[in-house]
C-alpha cells in the first residue's frame, strides 16, 4: 500500500464542515510525525495517553455539575451524570489494556523519549485527585440535612431513598477509581516490572499506596460498622446452623 498517500488521507485537509467543527486537523497533528516515531508502537502510546486526558477532562467537567446538583438535592441529575462518569472510568480502564499489546523491549525504546515525565504530572489526574474528596461536602449539604446520618441512610432508617442512591454513586466512583489505579499497576508489571524505579527515580511500589486510597471513607466505614452492630447479636464467632447430630 502507498504509505505516504494514506498518511495524508488519515489527516484530512481540515476543509469539510465535519473537520472544521471537530477541529480534526489540529487534533490529528497532536501526535509525533510518523517519521519521528521511535518505534511504531509509540503512536499507540501517545494516543492512549491523549485519549485518557480527554476522558479525564470530561469527567472533571461533569463532576463540577454533579457537585452543583448534589447541593441542590437533585438526585435524578446526579445519578445520570454519575452513570456517565463511572462509564468513562470503566472505559479508561479497558483502554489501558491496549498498551499490553506492546512488548517490554519496544516500550523501553519509547521510554527513552520521555525525559523524566511522569503520569503524576497528568493535569486531568491531578485535578480529579483534588476534586473528588470535595464532593463529599456537596453530598452532605444536599442529602444529609438536619443532622441526618449515614447510619440512618444505610441502616436504622433505610428506605433505599435518594440519599442512599447518591451515596452508592459515590461508592461506585470511588471503587472504579481504585480499580483504575490497580489496572495501571498491572500495566506497569507487564511493561517495566514492579521492582523498577520511575523516570523520577521513585520506586514503582509507591503507586500501591494510591491503589488503597479511598476518596469517601465514610461510605466504606458504614458497611464495617453495620457488620459489627449486626454481628453483636452473635458475638465474634457465630454458632453453626448445621443441625447437631444426636
Ligand atoms: C506502559 C505504559 C505505562 C507505564 C510503564 C507507566 C508507568 C508509570 C510509572 C512508573 C508511574 C509512577 C511515576 C512516578 O513515580 O512519578 C506512573 C504514574 C502514573 N501514570 Fe502511568 N504508565 C503507563 C501508562 C499510563 C497511561 C496510559 C496513563 C493514562 C492516564 C497513565 C497515567 C498515570 C498516572 C495518572 C500516574 C500517577 C498515578 C498515581 O499517582 O497513583 N499511565 N505511570
mmCIF file of C-alpha atoms and ligand atoms in Angstrom:
data_model
loop_
_atom_site.group_PDB
_atom_site.id
_atom_site.type_symbol
_atom_site.label_atom_id
_atom_site.label_comp_id
_atom_site.label_asym_id
_atom_site.label_seq_id
_atom_site.Cartn_x
_atom_site.Cartn_y
_atom_site.Cartn_z
ATOM 1 C CA UNK A 1 0.000 0.000 0.000
ATOM 2 C CA UNK A 2 1.093 3.572 -0.619
ATOM 3 C CA UNK A 3 2.049 4.648 2.911
ATOM 4 C CA UNK A 4 2.576 8.352 2.103
ATOM 5 C CA UNK A 5 -0.811 8.570 0.384
ATOM 6 C CA UNK A 6 -2.644 7.057 3.339
ATOM 7 C CA UNK A 7 -0.779 9.148 5.912
ATOM 8 C CA UNK A 8 -2.219 12.164 4.077
ATOM 9 C CA UNK A 9 -5.804 10.861 3.854
ATOM 10 C CA UNK A 10 -5.853 9.904 7.564
ATOM 11 C CA UNK A 11 -5.068 13.524 8.439
ATOM 12 C CA UNK A 12 -7.597 15.063 6.024
ATOM 13 C CA UNK A 13 -7.111 18.650 4.929
ATOM 14 C CA UNK A 14 -9.440 20.182 7.512
ATOM 15 C CA UNK A 15 -11.719 21.879 4.972
ATOM 16 C CA UNK A 16 -15.024 19.994 5.426
ATOM 17 C CA UNK A 17 -17.673 21.008 7.953
ATOM 18 C CA UNK A 18 -17.123 17.822 9.981
ATOM 19 C CA UNK A 19 -13.398 18.551 10.148
ATOM 20 C CA UNK A 20 -13.927 22.205 10.966
ATOM 21 C CA UNK A 21 -16.435 21.563 13.756
ATOM 22 C CA UNK A 22 -14.311 18.844 15.377
ATOM 23 C CA UNK A 23 -11.049 20.574 14.636
ATOM 24 C CA UNK A 24 -9.704 17.266 13.306
ATOM 25 C CA UNK A 25 -6.816 18.927 11.506
ATOM 26 C CA UNK A 26 -5.319 20.137 14.769
ATOM 27 C CA UNK A 27 -6.366 17.041 16.698
ATOM 28 C CA UNK A 28 -4.623 14.663 14.307
ATOM 29 C CA UNK A 29 -1.427 16.654 14.473
ATOM 30 C CA UNK A 30 -1.114 16.282 18.223
ATOM 31 C CA UNK A 31 0.985 13.144 17.776
ATOM 32 C CA UNK A 32 4.600 12.850 16.651
ATOM 33 C CA UNK A 33 5.065 12.853 12.863
ATOM 34 C CA UNK A 34 5.231 9.283 11.558
ATOM 35 C CA UNK A 35 8.884 9.570 10.562
ATOM 36 C CA UNK A 36 9.899 10.608 14.082
ATOM 37 C CA UNK A 37 8.343 7.705 15.990
ATOM 38 C CA UNK A 38 10.992 5.737 17.911
ATOM 39 C CA UNK A 39 9.053 2.541 17.111
ATOM 40 C CA UNK A 40 5.586 2.163 15.505
ATOM 41 C CA UNK A 41 4.060 1.400 18.952
ATOM 42 C CA UNK A 42 4.884 4.934 20.065
ATOM 43 C CA UNK A 43 1.852 6.215 18.168
ATOM 44 C CA UNK A 44 -0.390 3.944 20.240
ATOM 45 C CA UNK A 45 1.377 5.045 23.432
ATOM 46 C CA UNK A 46 0.745 8.724 22.699
ATOM 47 C CA UNK A 47 -2.831 8.255 21.522
ATOM 48 C CA UNK A 48 -3.868 6.177 24.552
ATOM 49 C CA UNK A 49 -2.475 8.830 26.900
ATOM 50 C CA UNK A 50 -4.088 11.662 24.960
ATOM 51 C CA UNK A 51 -7.470 9.942 24.837
ATOM 52 C CA UNK A 52 -7.287 9.303 28.586
ATOM 53 C CA UNK A 53 -6.549 13.010 29.159
ATOM 54 C CA UNK A 54 -9.664 13.890 27.155
ATOM 55 C CA UNK A 55 -11.798 11.493 29.201
ATOM 56 C CA UNK A 56 -10.437 12.991 32.429
ATOM 57 C CA UNK A 57 -11.309 16.464 31.148
ATOM 58 C CA UNK A 58 -14.886 15.347 30.552
ATOM 59 C CA UNK A 59 -15.010 13.615 33.929
ATOM 60 C CA UNK A 60 -13.777 16.680 35.819
ATOM 61 C CA UNK A 61 -16.228 18.934 33.958
ATOM 62 C CA UNK A 62 -19.084 16.551 34.779
ATOM 63 C CA UNK A 63 -18.080 16.295 38.445
ATOM 64 C CA UNK A 64 -18.439 20.070 38.761
ATOM 65 C CA UNK A 65 -22.051 19.722 37.606
ATOM 66 C CA UNK A 66 -22.573 16.767 39.920
ATOM 67 C CA UNK A 67 -21.409 18.863 42.859
ATOM 68 C CA UNK A 68 -23.899 21.626 41.980
ATOM 69 C CA UNK A 69 -26.757 19.141 41.587
ATOM 70 C CA UNK A 70 -25.901 17.416 44.875
ATOM 71 C CA UNK A 71 -26.024 20.735 46.699
ATOM 72 C CA UNK A 72 -29.439 21.324 45.082
ATOM 73 C CA UNK A 73 -30.575 17.821 46.229
ATOM 74 C CA UNK A 74 -31.340 16.902 42.611
ATOM 75 C CA UNK A 75 -30.770 13.145 42.839
ATOM 76 C CA UNK A 76 -32.006 12.293 39.331
ATOM 77 C CA UNK A 77 -29.474 14.581 37.677
ATOM 78 C CA UNK A 78 -26.717 13.357 39.975
ATOM 79 C CA UNK A 79 -27.438 9.707 39.177
ATOM 80 C CA UNK A 80 -27.494 10.276 35.406
ATOM 81 C CA UNK A 81 -24.247 12.223 35.474
ATOM 82 C CA UNK A 82 -22.527 9.734 37.777
ATOM 83 C CA UNK A 83 -23.512 6.984 35.347
ATOM 84 C CA UNK A 84 -21.584 8.925 32.696
ATOM 85 C CA UNK A 85 -18.542 9.470 34.916
ATOM 86 C CA UNK A 86 -18.473 5.860 36.065
ATOM 87 C CA UNK A 87 -18.797 4.601 32.490
ATOM 88 C CA UNK A 88 -15.845 6.779 31.469
ATOM 89 C CA UNK A 89 -13.741 5.308 34.278
ATOM 90 C CA UNK A 90 -14.635 1.785 33.122
ATOM 91 C CA UNK A 91 -13.620 2.660 29.557
ATOM 92 C CA UNK A 92 -10.378 4.242 30.721
ATOM 93 C CA UNK A 93 -9.520 1.023 32.483
ATOM 94 C CA UNK A 94 -10.180 -1.038 29.371
ATOM 95 C CA UNK A 95 -8.184 1.362 27.232
ATOM 96 C CA UNK A 96 -5.104 0.857 29.405
ATOM 97 C CA UNK A 97 -5.160 -2.782 28.266
ATOM 98 C CA UNK A 98 -4.335 -1.657 24.720
ATOM 99 C CA UNK A 99 -0.824 -0.888 25.918
ATOM 100 C CA UNK A 100 -0.387 -4.510 26.971
ATOM 101 C CA UNK A 101 -0.092 -5.305 23.232
ATOM 102 C CA UNK A 102 3.286 -3.526 23.336
ATOM 103 C CA UNK A 103 6.376 -5.666 24.016
ATOM 104 C CA UNK A 104 8.610 -4.756 27.000
ATOM 105 C CA UNK A 105 11.517 -4.109 24.590
ATOM 106 C CA UNK A 106 9.525 -1.753 22.387
ATOM 107 C CA UNK A 107 8.382 0.118 25.471
ATOM 108 C CA UNK A 108 11.992 0.548 26.597
ATOM 109 C CA UNK A 109 12.671 2.292 23.272
ATOM 110 C CA UNK A 110 9.688 4.596 23.794
ATOM 111 C CA UNK A 111 10.671 5.233 27.402
ATOM 112 C CA UNK A 112 13.942 6.764 26.249
ATOM 113 C CA UNK A 113 11.848 9.521 24.632
ATOM 114 C CA UNK A 114 10.023 10.587 27.791
ATOM 115 C CA UNK A 115 12.580 12.746 29.578
ATOM 116 C CA UNK A 116 11.703 12.473 33.267
ATOM 117 C CA UNK A 117 7.978 12.781 32.591
ATOM 118 C CA UNK A 118 5.602 11.025 34.964
ATOM 119 C CA UNK A 119 1.899 10.202 34.941
ATOM 120 C CA UNK A 120 1.767 12.110 38.220
ATOM 121 C CA UNK A 121 2.127 15.263 36.147
ATOM 122 C CA UNK A 122 -1.140 14.486 34.310
ATOM 123 C CA UNK A 123 -3.302 17.623 34.618
ATOM 124 C CA UNK A 124 -6.511 15.600 34.429
ATOM 125 C CA UNK A 125 -5.472 13.123 37.111
ATOM 126 C CA UNK A 126 -4.195 15.846 39.446
ATOM 127 C CA UNK A 127 -7.451 17.734 39.065
ATOM 128 C CA UNK A 128 -9.533 14.651 39.817
ATOM 129 C CA UNK A 129 -7.465 13.815 42.902
ATOM 130 C CA UNK A 130 -8.131 17.295 44.235
ATOM 131 C CA UNK A 131 -11.761 17.490 43.258
ATOM 132 C CA UNK A 132 -13.072 14.095 44.336
ATOM 133 C CA UNK A 133 -12.845 14.407 48.136
ATOM 134 C CA UNK A 134 -14.626 17.785 47.930
ATOM 135 C CA UNK A 135 -17.673 16.000 46.538
ATOM 136 C CA UNK A 136 -18.397 14.667 49.997
ATOM 137 C CA UNK A 137 -19.216 18.188 51.190
ATOM 138 C CA UNK A 138 -21.691 18.528 48.320
ATOM 139 C CA UNK A 139 -23.307 15.224 49.339
ATOM 140 C CA UNK A 140 -23.613 16.262 52.987
ATOM 141 C CA UNK A 141 -25.082 19.644 52.018
ATOM 142 C CA UNK A 142 -27.730 18.123 49.751
ATOM 143 C CA UNK A 143 -28.565 14.764 51.316
ATOM 144 C CA UNK A 144 -27.531 14.730 54.978
ATOM 145 C CA UNK A 145 -29.514 17.761 56.017
ATOM 146 C CA UNK A 146 -30.859 18.463 59.531
ATOM 147 C CA UNK A 147 -28.368 16.146 61.208
ATOM 148 C CA UNK A 148 -29.272 13.048 59.197
ATOM 149 C CA UNK A 149 -26.504 10.450 59.387
ATOM 150 C CA UNK A 150 -25.178 7.833 57.011
ATOM 151 C CA UNK A 151 -26.069 5.274 59.677
ATOM 152 C CA UNK A 152 -29.729 6.260 59.274
ATOM 153 C CA UNK A 153 -29.500 6.259 55.461
ATOM 154 C CA UNK A 154 -27.931 2.787 55.282
ATOM 155 C CA UNK A 155 -29.300 1.081 58.365
ATOM 156 C CA UNK A 156 -31.684 2.400 61.006
ATOM 157 C CA UNK A 157 -33.990 4.397 58.660
ATOM 158 C CA UNK A 158 -33.045 2.573 55.462
ATOM 159 C CA UNK A 159 -35.570 3.174 52.678
ATOM 160 C CA UNK A 160 -33.445 2.993 49.500
ATOM 161 C CA UNK A 161 -34.129 6.716 49.031
ATOM 162 C CA UNK A 162 -32.245 9.485 47.177
ATOM 163 C CA UNK A 163 -29.647 9.845 49.927
ATOM 164 C CA UNK A 164 -28.876 6.123 49.659
ATOM 165 C CA UNK A 165 -28.781 6.048 45.846
ATOM 166 C CA UNK A 166 -26.440 9.041 45.607
ATOM 167 C CA UNK A 167 -24.136 7.615 48.311
ATOM 168 C CA UNK A 168 -23.933 4.421 46.235
ATOM 169 C CA UNK A 169 -22.935 6.503 43.170
ATOM 170 C CA UNK A 170 -20.095 7.959 45.251
ATOM 171 C CA UNK A 171 -19.103 4.457 46.385
ATOM 172 C CA UNK A 172 -19.062 3.217 42.788
ATOM 173 C CA UNK A 173 -16.956 6.155 41.636
ATOM 174 C CA UNK A 174 -14.507 5.547 44.486
ATOM 175 C CA UNK A 175 -14.307 1.824 43.729
ATOM 176 C CA UNK A 176 -13.778 2.352 39.986
ATOM 177 C CA UNK A 177 -11.054 4.907 40.620
ATOM 178 C CA UNK A 178 -9.196 2.407 42.794
ATOM 179 C CA UNK A 179 -9.700 -0.268 40.142
ATOM 180 C CA UNK A 180 -8.258 2.077 37.505
ATOM 181 C CA UNK A 181 -5.179 2.583 39.657
ATOM 182 C CA UNK A 182 -4.842 -1.175 40.171
ATOM 183 C CA UNK A 183 -5.177 -1.799 36.424
ATOM 184 C CA UNK A 184 -2.476 0.797 35.787
ATOM 185 C CA UNK A 185 -0.227 -1.016 38.265
ATOM 186 C CA UNK A 186 -0.782 -4.271 36.372
ATOM 187 C CA UNK A 187 0.164 -2.485 33.145
ATOM 188 C CA UNK A 188 3.409 -1.424 34.796
ATOM 189 C CA UNK A 189 4.034 -5.019 35.885
ATOM 190 C CA UNK A 190 3.614 -6.091 32.228
ATOM 191 C CA UNK A 191 5.859 -3.387 30.783
ATOM 192 C CA UNK A 192 8.671 -2.281 33.118
ATOM 193 C CA UNK A 193 8.142 -4.557 36.127
ATOM 194 C CA UNK A 194 7.056 -3.607 39.635
ATOM 195 C CA UNK A 195 10.538 -3.732 41.160
ATOM 196 C CA UNK A 196 11.855 -0.884 38.984
ATOM 197 C CA UNK A 197 12.162 2.853 39.525
ATOM 198 C CA UNK A 198 10.112 5.534 37.761
ATOM 199 C CA UNK A 199 11.736 8.132 35.486
ATOM 200 C CA UNK A 200 11.832 10.393 38.540
ATOM 201 C CA UNK A 201 13.781 7.722 40.419
ATOM 202 C CA UNK A 202 10.903 6.796 42.733
ATOM 203 C CA UNK A 203 10.107 3.154 43.407
ATOM 204 C CA UNK A 204 7.093 1.973 41.455
ATOM 205 C CA UNK A 205 5.789 0.269 44.635
ATOM 206 C CA UNK A 206 4.860 3.769 45.789
ATOM 207 C CA UNK A 207 1.854 3.512 43.477
ATOM 208 C CA UNK A 208 0.499 0.660 45.606
ATOM 209 C CA UNK A 209 -0.362 3.211 48.283
ATOM 210 C CA UNK A 210 -2.528 5.056 45.757
ATOM 211 C CA UNK A 211 -4.441 1.876 44.949
ATOM 212 C CA UNK A 212 -5.627 1.759 48.571
ATOM 213 C CA UNK A 213 -6.647 5.444 48.685
ATOM 214 C CA UNK A 214 -10.349 5.989 49.341
ATOM 215 C CA UNK A 215 -11.972 9.334 48.489
ATOM 216 C CA UNK A 216 -15.024 8.729 50.652
ATOM 217 C CA UNK A 217 -14.014 6.521 53.610
ATOM 218 C CA UNK A 218 -17.440 7.184 55.146
ATOM 219 C CA UNK A 219 -19.291 5.015 52.592
ATOM 220 C CA UNK A 220 -16.914 2.121 53.335
ATOM 221 C CA UNK A 221 -16.796 2.513 57.107
ATOM 222 C CA UNK A 222 -20.579 2.320 57.410
ATOM 223 C CA UNK A 223 -20.514 -1.217 55.991
ATOM 224 C CA UNK A 224 -17.970 -2.383 58.561
ATOM 225 C CA UNK A 225 -19.904 -0.699 61.350
ATOM 226 C CA UNK A 226 -23.101 -2.442 60.265
ATOM 227 C CA UNK A 227 -21.325 -5.804 60.269
ATOM 228 C CA UNK A 228 -20.092 -5.147 63.812
ATOM 229 C CA UNK A 229 -23.500 -3.945 65.012
ATOM 230 C CA UNK A 230 -25.496 -6.740 63.417
ATOM 231 C CA UNK A 231 -22.833 -9.236 64.482
ATOM 232 C CA UNK A 232 -23.155 -8.110 68.103
ATOM 233 C CA UNK A 233 -26.197 -10.373 68.349
ATOM 234 C CA UNK A 234 -23.974 -13.437 67.943
ATOM 235 C CA UNK A 235 -20.645 -12.189 69.310
ATOM 236 C CA UNK A 236 -17.376 -12.686 67.479
ATOM 237 C CA UNK A 237 -17.846 -16.247 66.237
ATOM 238 C CA UNK A 238 -21.224 -17.439 65.201
ATOM 239 C CA UNK A 239 -22.806 -20.783 66.078
ATOM 240 C CA UNK A 240 -23.116 -23.158 63.139
ATOM 241 C CA UNK A 241 -26.570 -23.517 61.571
ATOM 242 C CA UNK A 242 -25.886 -27.190 60.760
ATOM 243 C CA UNK A 243 -28.292 -29.325 62.822
ATOM 244 C CA UNK A 244 -26.423 -31.087 65.629
ATOM 245 C CA UNK A 245 -26.296 -34.891 65.352
ATOM 246 C CA UNK A 246 -27.956 -36.529 68.413
HETATM 247 C C1 LIG B 1 3.333 1.207 29.512
HETATM 248 C C2 LIG B 1 2.559 2.141 29.977
HETATM 249 C C3 LIG B 1 2.787 2.853 31.271
HETATM 250 C C4 LIG B 1 3.814 2.756 32.168
HETATM 251 C C5 LIG B 1 5.032 1.863 32.114
HETATM 252 C C6 LIG B 1 3.529 3.686 33.224
HETATM 253 C C7 LIG B 1 4.360 3.882 34.321
HETATM 254 C C8 LIG B 1 4.108 4.730 35.349
HETATM 255 C C9 LIG B 1 5.001 4.944 36.473
HETATM 256 C C10 LIG B 1 6.349 4.270 36.677
HETATM 257 C C11 LIG B 1 4.399 5.836 37.290
HETATM 258 C C12 LIG B 1 4.984 6.413 38.602
HETATM 259 C C13 LIG B 1 5.548 7.755 38.280
HETATM 260 C C14 LIG B 1 6.337 8.493 39.369
HETATM 261 O O1 LIG B 1 6.881 7.890 40.269
HETATM 262 O O2 LIG B 1 6.408 9.720 39.275
HETATM 263 C C15 LIG B 1 3.141 6.197 36.689
HETATM 264 C C16 LIG B 1 2.225 7.073 37.228
HETATM 265 C C17 LIG B 1 1.049 7.400 36.606
HETATM 266 N N1 LIG B 1 0.642 7.056 35.329
HETATM 267 FE FE1 LIG B 1 1.473 5.687 34.163
HETATM 268 N N2 LIG B 1 2.346 4.311 32.982
HETATM 269 C C18 LIG B 1 1.858 3.856 31.784
HETATM 270 C C19 LIG B 1 0.698 4.244 31.154
HETATM 271 C C20 LIG B 1 -0.168 5.182 31.622
HETATM 272 C C21 LIG B 1 -1.365 5.619 30.949
HETATM 273 C C22 LIG B 1 -1.897 5.141 29.607
HETATM 274 C C23 LIG B 1 -1.926 6.545 31.726
HETATM 275 C C24 LIG B 1 -3.191 7.251 31.370
HETATM 276 C C25 LIG B 1 -3.861 8.001 32.133
HETATM 277 C C26 LIG B 1 -1.091 6.708 32.899
HETATM 278 C C27 LIG B 1 -1.321 7.555 33.963
HETATM 279 C C28 LIG B 1 -0.564 7.632 35.103
HETATM 280 C C29 LIG B 1 -0.964 8.375 36.263
HETATM 281 C C30 LIG B 1 -2.257 9.161 36.408
HETATM 282 C C31 LIG B 1 0.043 8.227 37.210
HETATM 283 C C32 LIG B 1 0.032 8.756 38.646
HETATM 284 C C33 LIG B 1 -0.654 7.653 39.433
HETATM 285 C C34 LIG B 1 -0.782 7.814 40.905
HETATM 286 O O3 LIG B 1 -0.239 8.760 41.472
HETATM 287 O O4 LIG B 1 -1.434 6.939 41.507
HETATM 288 N N3 LIG B 1 -0.034 5.858 32.808
HETATM 289 N N4 LIG B 1 2.997 5.512 35.500
#
